[in-house]
Short mmCIF file of C-alpha atoms in Angstrom, two decimals:
data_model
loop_
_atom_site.label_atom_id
_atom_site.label_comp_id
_atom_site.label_asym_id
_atom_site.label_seq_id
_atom_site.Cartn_x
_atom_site.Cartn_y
_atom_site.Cartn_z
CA UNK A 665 -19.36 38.34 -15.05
CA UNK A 666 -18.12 38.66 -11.51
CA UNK A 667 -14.33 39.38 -10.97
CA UNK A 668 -13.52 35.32 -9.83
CA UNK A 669 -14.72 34.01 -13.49
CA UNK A 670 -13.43 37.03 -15.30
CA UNK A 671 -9.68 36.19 -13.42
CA UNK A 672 -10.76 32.15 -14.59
CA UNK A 673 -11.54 33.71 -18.22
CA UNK A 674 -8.57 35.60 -18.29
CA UNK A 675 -6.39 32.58 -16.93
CA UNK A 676 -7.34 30.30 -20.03
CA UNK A 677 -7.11 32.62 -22.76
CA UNK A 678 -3.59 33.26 -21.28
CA UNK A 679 -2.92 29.72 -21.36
CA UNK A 680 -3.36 29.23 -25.30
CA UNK A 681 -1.48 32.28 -25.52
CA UNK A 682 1.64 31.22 -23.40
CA UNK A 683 1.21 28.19 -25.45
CA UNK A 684 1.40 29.67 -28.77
CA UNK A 685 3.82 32.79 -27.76
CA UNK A 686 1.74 35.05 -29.84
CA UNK A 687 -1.71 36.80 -29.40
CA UNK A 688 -2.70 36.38 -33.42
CA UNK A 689 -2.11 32.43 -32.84
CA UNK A 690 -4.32 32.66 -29.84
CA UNK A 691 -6.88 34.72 -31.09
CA UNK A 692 -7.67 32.63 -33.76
CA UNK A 693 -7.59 29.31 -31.58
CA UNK A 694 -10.25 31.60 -29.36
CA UNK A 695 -12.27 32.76 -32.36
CA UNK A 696 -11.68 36.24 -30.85
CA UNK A 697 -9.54 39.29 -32.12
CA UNK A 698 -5.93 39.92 -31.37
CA UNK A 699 -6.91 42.86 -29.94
CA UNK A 700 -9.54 41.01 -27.41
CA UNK A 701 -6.37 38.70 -26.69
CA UNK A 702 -4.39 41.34 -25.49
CA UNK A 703 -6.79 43.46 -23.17
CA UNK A 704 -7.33 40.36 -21.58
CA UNK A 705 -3.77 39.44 -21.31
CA UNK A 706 -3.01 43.33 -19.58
CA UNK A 707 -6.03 42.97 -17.64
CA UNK A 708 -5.19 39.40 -16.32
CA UNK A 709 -1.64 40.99 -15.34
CA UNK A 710 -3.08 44.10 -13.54
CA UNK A 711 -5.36 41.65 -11.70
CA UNK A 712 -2.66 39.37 -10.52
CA UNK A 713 0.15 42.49 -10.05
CA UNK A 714 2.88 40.90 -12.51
CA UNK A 715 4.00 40.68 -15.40
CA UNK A 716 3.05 37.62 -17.64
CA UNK A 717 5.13 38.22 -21.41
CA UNK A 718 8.38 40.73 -22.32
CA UNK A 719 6.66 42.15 -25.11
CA UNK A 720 9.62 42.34 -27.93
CA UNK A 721 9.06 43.72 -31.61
CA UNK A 722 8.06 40.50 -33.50
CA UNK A 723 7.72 37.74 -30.45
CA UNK A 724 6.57 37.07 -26.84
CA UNK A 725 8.41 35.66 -24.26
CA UNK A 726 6.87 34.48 -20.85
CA UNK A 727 8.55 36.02 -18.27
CA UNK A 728 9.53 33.69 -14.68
CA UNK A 729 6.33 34.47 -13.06
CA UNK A 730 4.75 33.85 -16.85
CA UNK A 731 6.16 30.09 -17.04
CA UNK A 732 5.33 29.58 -13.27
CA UNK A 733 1.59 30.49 -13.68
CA UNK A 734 1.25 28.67 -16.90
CA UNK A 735 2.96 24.96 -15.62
CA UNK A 736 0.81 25.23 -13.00
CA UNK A 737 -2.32 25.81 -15.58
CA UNK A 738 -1.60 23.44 -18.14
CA UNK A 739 -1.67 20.65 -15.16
CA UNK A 740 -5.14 22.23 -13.77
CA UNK A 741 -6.66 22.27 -17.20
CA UNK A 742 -5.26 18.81 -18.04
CA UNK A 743 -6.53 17.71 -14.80
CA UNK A 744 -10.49 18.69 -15.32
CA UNK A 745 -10.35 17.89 -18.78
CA UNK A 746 -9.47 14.11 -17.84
CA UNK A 747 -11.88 14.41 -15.52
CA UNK A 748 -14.74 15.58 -17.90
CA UNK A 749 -13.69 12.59 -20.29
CA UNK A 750 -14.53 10.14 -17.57
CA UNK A 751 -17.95 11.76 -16.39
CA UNK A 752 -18.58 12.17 -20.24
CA UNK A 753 -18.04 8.49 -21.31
CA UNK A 754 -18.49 6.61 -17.67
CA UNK A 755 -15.70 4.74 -18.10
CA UNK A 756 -11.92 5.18 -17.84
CA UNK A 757 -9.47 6.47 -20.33
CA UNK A 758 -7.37 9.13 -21.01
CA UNK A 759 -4.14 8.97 -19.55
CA UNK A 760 -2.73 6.96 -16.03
CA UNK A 761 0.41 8.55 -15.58
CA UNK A 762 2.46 6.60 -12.87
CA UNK A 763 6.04 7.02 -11.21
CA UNK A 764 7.78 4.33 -9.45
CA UNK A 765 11.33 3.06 -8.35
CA UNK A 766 13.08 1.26 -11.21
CA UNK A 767 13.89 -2.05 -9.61
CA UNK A 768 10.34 -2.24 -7.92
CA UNK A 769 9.02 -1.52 -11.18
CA UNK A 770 10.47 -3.69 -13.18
CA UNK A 771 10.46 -6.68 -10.89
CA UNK A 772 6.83 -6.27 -8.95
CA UNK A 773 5.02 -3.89 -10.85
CA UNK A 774 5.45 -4.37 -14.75
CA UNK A 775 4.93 -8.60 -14.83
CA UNK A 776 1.41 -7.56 -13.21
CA UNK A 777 0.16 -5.00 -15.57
CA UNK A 778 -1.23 -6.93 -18.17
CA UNK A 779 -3.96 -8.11 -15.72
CA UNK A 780 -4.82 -3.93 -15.19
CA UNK A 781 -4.74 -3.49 -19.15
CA UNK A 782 -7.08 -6.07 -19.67
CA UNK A 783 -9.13 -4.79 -16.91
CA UNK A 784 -9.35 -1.28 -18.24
CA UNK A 785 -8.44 -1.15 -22.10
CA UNK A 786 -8.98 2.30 -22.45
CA UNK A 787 -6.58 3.69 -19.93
CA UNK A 788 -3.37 4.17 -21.42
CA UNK A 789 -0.65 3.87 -19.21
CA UNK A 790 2.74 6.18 -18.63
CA UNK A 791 5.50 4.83 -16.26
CA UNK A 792 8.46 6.78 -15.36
CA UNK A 793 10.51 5.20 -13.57
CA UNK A 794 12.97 7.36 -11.54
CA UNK A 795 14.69 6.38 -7.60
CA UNK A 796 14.17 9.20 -6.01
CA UNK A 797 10.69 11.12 -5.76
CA UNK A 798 9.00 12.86 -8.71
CA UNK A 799 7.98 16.81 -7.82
CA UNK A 800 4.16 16.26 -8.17
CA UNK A 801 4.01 20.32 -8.73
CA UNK A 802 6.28 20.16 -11.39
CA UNK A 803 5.05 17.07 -13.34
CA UNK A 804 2.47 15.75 -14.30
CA UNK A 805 2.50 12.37 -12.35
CA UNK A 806 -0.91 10.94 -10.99
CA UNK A 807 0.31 8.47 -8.44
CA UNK A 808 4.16 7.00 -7.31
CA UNK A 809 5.08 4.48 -5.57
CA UNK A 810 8.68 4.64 -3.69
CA UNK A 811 10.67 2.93 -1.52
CA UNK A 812 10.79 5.30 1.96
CA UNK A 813 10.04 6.37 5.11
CA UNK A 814 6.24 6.06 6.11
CA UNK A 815 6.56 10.17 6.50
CA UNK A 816 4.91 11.94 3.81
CA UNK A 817 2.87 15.47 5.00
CA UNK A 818 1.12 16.95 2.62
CA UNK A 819 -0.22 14.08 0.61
CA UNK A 820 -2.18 10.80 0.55
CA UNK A 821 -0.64 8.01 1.11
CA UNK A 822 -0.74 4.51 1.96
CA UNK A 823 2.04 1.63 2.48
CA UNK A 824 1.67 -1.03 0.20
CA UNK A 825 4.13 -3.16 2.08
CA UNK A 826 7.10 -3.15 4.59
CA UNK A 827 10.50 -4.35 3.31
CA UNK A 828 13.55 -6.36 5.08
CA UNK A 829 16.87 -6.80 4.22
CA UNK A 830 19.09 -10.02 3.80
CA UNK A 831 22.56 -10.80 2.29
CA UNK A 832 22.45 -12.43 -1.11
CA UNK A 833 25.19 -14.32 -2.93
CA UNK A 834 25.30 -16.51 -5.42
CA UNK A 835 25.50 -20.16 -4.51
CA UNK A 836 29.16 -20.84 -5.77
CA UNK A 837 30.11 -17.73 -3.92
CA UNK A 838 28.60 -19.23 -0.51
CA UNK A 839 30.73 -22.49 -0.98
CA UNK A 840 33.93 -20.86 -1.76
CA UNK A 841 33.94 -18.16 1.09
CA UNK A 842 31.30 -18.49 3.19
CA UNK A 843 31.03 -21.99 3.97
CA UNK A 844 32.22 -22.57 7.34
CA UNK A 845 29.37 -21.32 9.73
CA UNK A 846 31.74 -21.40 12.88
CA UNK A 847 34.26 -18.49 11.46
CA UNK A 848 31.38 -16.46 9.64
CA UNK A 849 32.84 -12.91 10.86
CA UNK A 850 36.69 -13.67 9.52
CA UNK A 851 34.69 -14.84 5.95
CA UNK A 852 32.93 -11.63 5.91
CA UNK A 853 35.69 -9.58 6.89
CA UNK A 854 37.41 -10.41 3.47
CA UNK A 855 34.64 -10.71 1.36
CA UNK A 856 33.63 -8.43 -1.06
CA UNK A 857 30.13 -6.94 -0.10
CA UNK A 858 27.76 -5.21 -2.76
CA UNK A 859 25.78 -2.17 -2.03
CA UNK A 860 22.98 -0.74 -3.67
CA UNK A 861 22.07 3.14 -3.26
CA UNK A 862 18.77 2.85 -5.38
CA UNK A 863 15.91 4.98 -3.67
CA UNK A 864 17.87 6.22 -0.75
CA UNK A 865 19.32 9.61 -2.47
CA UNK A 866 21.87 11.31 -0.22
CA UNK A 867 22.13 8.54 2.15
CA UNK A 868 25.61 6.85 2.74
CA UNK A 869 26.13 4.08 0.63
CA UNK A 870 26.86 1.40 3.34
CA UNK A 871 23.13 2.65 5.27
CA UNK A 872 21.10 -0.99 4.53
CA UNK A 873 24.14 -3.00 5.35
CA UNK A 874 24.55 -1.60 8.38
CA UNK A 875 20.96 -1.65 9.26
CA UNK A 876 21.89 -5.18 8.43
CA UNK A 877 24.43 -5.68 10.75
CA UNK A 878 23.03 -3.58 13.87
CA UNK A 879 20.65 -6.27 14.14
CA UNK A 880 22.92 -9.01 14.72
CA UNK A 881 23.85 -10.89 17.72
CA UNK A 882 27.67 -11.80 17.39
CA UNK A 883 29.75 -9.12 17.91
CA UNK A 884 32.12 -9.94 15.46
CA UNK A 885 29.73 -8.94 12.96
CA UNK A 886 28.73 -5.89 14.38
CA UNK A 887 31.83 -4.32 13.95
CA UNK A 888 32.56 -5.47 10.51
CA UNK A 889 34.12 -2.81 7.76
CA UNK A 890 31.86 -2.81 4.89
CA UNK A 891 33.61 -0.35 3.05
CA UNK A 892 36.77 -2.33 2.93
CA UNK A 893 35.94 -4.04 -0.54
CA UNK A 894 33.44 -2.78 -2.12
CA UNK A 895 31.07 -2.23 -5.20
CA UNK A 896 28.19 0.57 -5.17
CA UNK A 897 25.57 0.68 -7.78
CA UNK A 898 22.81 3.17 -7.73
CA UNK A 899 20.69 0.64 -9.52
CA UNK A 900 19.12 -2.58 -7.47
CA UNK A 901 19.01 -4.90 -10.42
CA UNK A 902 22.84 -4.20 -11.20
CA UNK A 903 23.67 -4.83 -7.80
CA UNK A 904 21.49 -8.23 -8.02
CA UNK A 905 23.75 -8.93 -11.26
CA UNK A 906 26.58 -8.43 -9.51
CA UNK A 907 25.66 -10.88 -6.84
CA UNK A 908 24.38 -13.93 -9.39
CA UNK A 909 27.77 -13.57 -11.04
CA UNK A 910 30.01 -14.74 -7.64
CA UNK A 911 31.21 -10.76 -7.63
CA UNK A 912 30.09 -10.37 -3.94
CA UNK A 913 27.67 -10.64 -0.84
CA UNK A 914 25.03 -8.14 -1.09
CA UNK A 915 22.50 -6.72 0.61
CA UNK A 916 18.84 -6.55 -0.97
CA UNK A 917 15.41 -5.63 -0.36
CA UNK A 918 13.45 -9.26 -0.01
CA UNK A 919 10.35 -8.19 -2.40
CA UNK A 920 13.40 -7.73 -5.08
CA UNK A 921 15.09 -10.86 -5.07
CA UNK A 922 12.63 -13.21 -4.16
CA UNK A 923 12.42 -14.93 -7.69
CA UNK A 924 16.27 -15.19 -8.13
CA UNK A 925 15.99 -16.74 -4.19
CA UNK A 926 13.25 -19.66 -5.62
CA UNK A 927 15.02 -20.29 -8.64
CA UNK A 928 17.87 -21.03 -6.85
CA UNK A 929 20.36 -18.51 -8.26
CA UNK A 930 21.02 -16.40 -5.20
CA UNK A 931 20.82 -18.15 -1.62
CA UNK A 932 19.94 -16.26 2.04
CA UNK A 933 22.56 -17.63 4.19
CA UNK A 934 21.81 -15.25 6.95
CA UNK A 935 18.06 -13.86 8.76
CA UNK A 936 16.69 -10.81 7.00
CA UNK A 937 15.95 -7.66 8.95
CA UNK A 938 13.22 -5.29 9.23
CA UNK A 939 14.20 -2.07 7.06
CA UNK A 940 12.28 0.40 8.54
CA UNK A 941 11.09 1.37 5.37
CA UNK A 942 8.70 -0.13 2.82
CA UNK A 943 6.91 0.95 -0.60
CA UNK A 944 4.60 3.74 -0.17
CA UNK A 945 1.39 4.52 -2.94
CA UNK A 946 1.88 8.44 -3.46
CA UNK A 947 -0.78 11.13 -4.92
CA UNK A 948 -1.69 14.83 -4.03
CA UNK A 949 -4.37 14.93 -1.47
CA UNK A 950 -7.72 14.20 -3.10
CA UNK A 951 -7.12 12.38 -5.69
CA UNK A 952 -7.12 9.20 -4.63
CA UNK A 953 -10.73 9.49 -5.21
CA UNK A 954 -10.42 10.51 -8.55
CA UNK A 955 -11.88 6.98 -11.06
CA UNK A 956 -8.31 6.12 -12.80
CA UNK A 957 -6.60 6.82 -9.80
CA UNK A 958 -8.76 4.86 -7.32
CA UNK A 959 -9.19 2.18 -9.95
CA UNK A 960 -5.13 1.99 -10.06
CA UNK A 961 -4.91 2.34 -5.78
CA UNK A 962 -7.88 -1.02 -5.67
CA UNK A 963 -5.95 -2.74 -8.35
CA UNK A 964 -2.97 -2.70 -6.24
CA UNK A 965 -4.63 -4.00 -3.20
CA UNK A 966 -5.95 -7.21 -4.57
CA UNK A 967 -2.57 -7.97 -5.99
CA UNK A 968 -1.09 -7.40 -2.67
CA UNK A 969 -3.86 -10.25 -1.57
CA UNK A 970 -2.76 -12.55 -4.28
CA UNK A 971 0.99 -12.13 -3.26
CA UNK A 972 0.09 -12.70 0.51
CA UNK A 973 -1.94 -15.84 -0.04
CA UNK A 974 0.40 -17.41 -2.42
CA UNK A 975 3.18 -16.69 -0.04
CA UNK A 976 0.84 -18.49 2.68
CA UNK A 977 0.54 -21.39 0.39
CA UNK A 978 4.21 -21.85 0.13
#
């Protein structure tokens, strides 16, 4: 056995052993002896130049470099094992495990899933939903999708779609204090305006309303205080609450609020705005190509078609 597949040997049997904090647990998982257990376990640790356990009188206890080395082996092993199922059975199953922005997920994503379950019956799904990125090295999350930036070194990555912004309000709300057209930037300047800070982390709360409002012609508007009355929610749906229940004018992301628009219980009273950002598809270089993944990333093109063409048809 050369010294690469002895280090590989070494790395798995200290795997089920950093698993089970104890070499007699392991051993027998192995079908080896304790003793086999722990020469490999000191020889893995002499090969890599660290410690792996604090040895203590009746436990084990990994030690930093210990849990570092075994996250990142439980997701490699978890990885090819998923893998092996699909070659194995030619088909897909196992696990999808996807992270996306709450609002996007519960509005776009979700009420189109059941078409992807019936398509693949045997892939069972897990969606996190969390607004700002998951740490692909420290979970175990197959592809995202967020609202951001189109910058994103280091991994694959596609955008799905760009996003604008437009002020929302419910339509009682419009009559009452936004009705007269000719004295728009006095209305605004004592209205209450909604913000949402959903998927833009340590930006400034006010940052989409003033993208808003850069892009405008009269003047007036341009140098309107936005921060005068306010409410701030970190969640996009609350802030679209808000809005349906006369609280406010706010500003939301199109794709999020173009149901409530249709339905006729939020109205656009102004033009929407390019963003500059949009909703990115997320996954560690290379595995786009893997079958669940790429099966997941083809899915969501042709329901980016549908939405397109039924948009065209309106």
């Amino acid at each position: 056995m050369d010294r690469t597949q002895q280090i590989l040997a070494n790395m798995y049997t200290f795997s089920v052993a950093g698993k089970c904090l104890s070499f007699t647990k392991a051993a027998e998982e192995l079908f080896i002896t304790q003793g086999a257990v722990s020469q490999r376990i000191k020889l893995l640790e002499k090969q890599l130049g660290f410690s792996l356990f604090v040895r203590m009188t009746r436990k084990l206890e990994l030690t930093k470099e210990g849990e570092r080395l075994l996250h990142a082996l439980n997701q490699s092993f978890d990885m090819i094992f998923s893998e092996l199922e699909d070659i194995k059975f030619n088909e897909l199953r196992g696990e999808l495990y996807i992270g996306a922005a709450p609002t996007f997920a519960q509005r776009w994503l979700l009420p189109k899933l059941p078409e992807f379950q019936r398509l693949y019956p045997n892939l069972n799904i897990k969606l996190r939903v969390k607004a700002s990125r998951l740490d692909f090295q420290h979970e175990p999350v197959d592809v995202a999708i967020y609202y951001s930036g189109s910058e994103h070194p280091g991994f694959y990555h596609q955008r799905l779609f760009d996003e604008v912004l437009l002020p929302v309000c419910s339509p009682e709300y419009f009559k009452v204090h936004l009705a007269s057209k000719d004295q728009i930037a006095d209305q605004l300047a004592i209205a209450t305006f909604i913000h949402c800070t959903e998927s833009l982390e340590a930006s400034e709360p006010s940052q989409e309303w003033k993208i808003w409002l850069e892009n405008q012609n009269n003047e007036g508007l341009k140098s309107l205080n936005v921060m005068n009355k306010t409410y701030i929610f970190n969640h996009a749906d609350m802030a679209i609450i808000a809005a349906k229940n006369n609280m406010g004018i706010g500003i939301a992301r199109e794709s999020l609020v173009r149901d409530s628009l249709n339905a006729g219980e939020l109205v656009a009273p102004f033009e929407p705005v390019k963003s500059g950002r949009g909703y990115d598809l997320i996954c560690l270089n290379g595995q786009q190509l893997r079958p669940k993944n790429a099966a997941f990333i083809e899915w969501l093109k042709e329901q980016l078609t549908q939405d397109i063409q039924a948009m065209n048809a309106h």
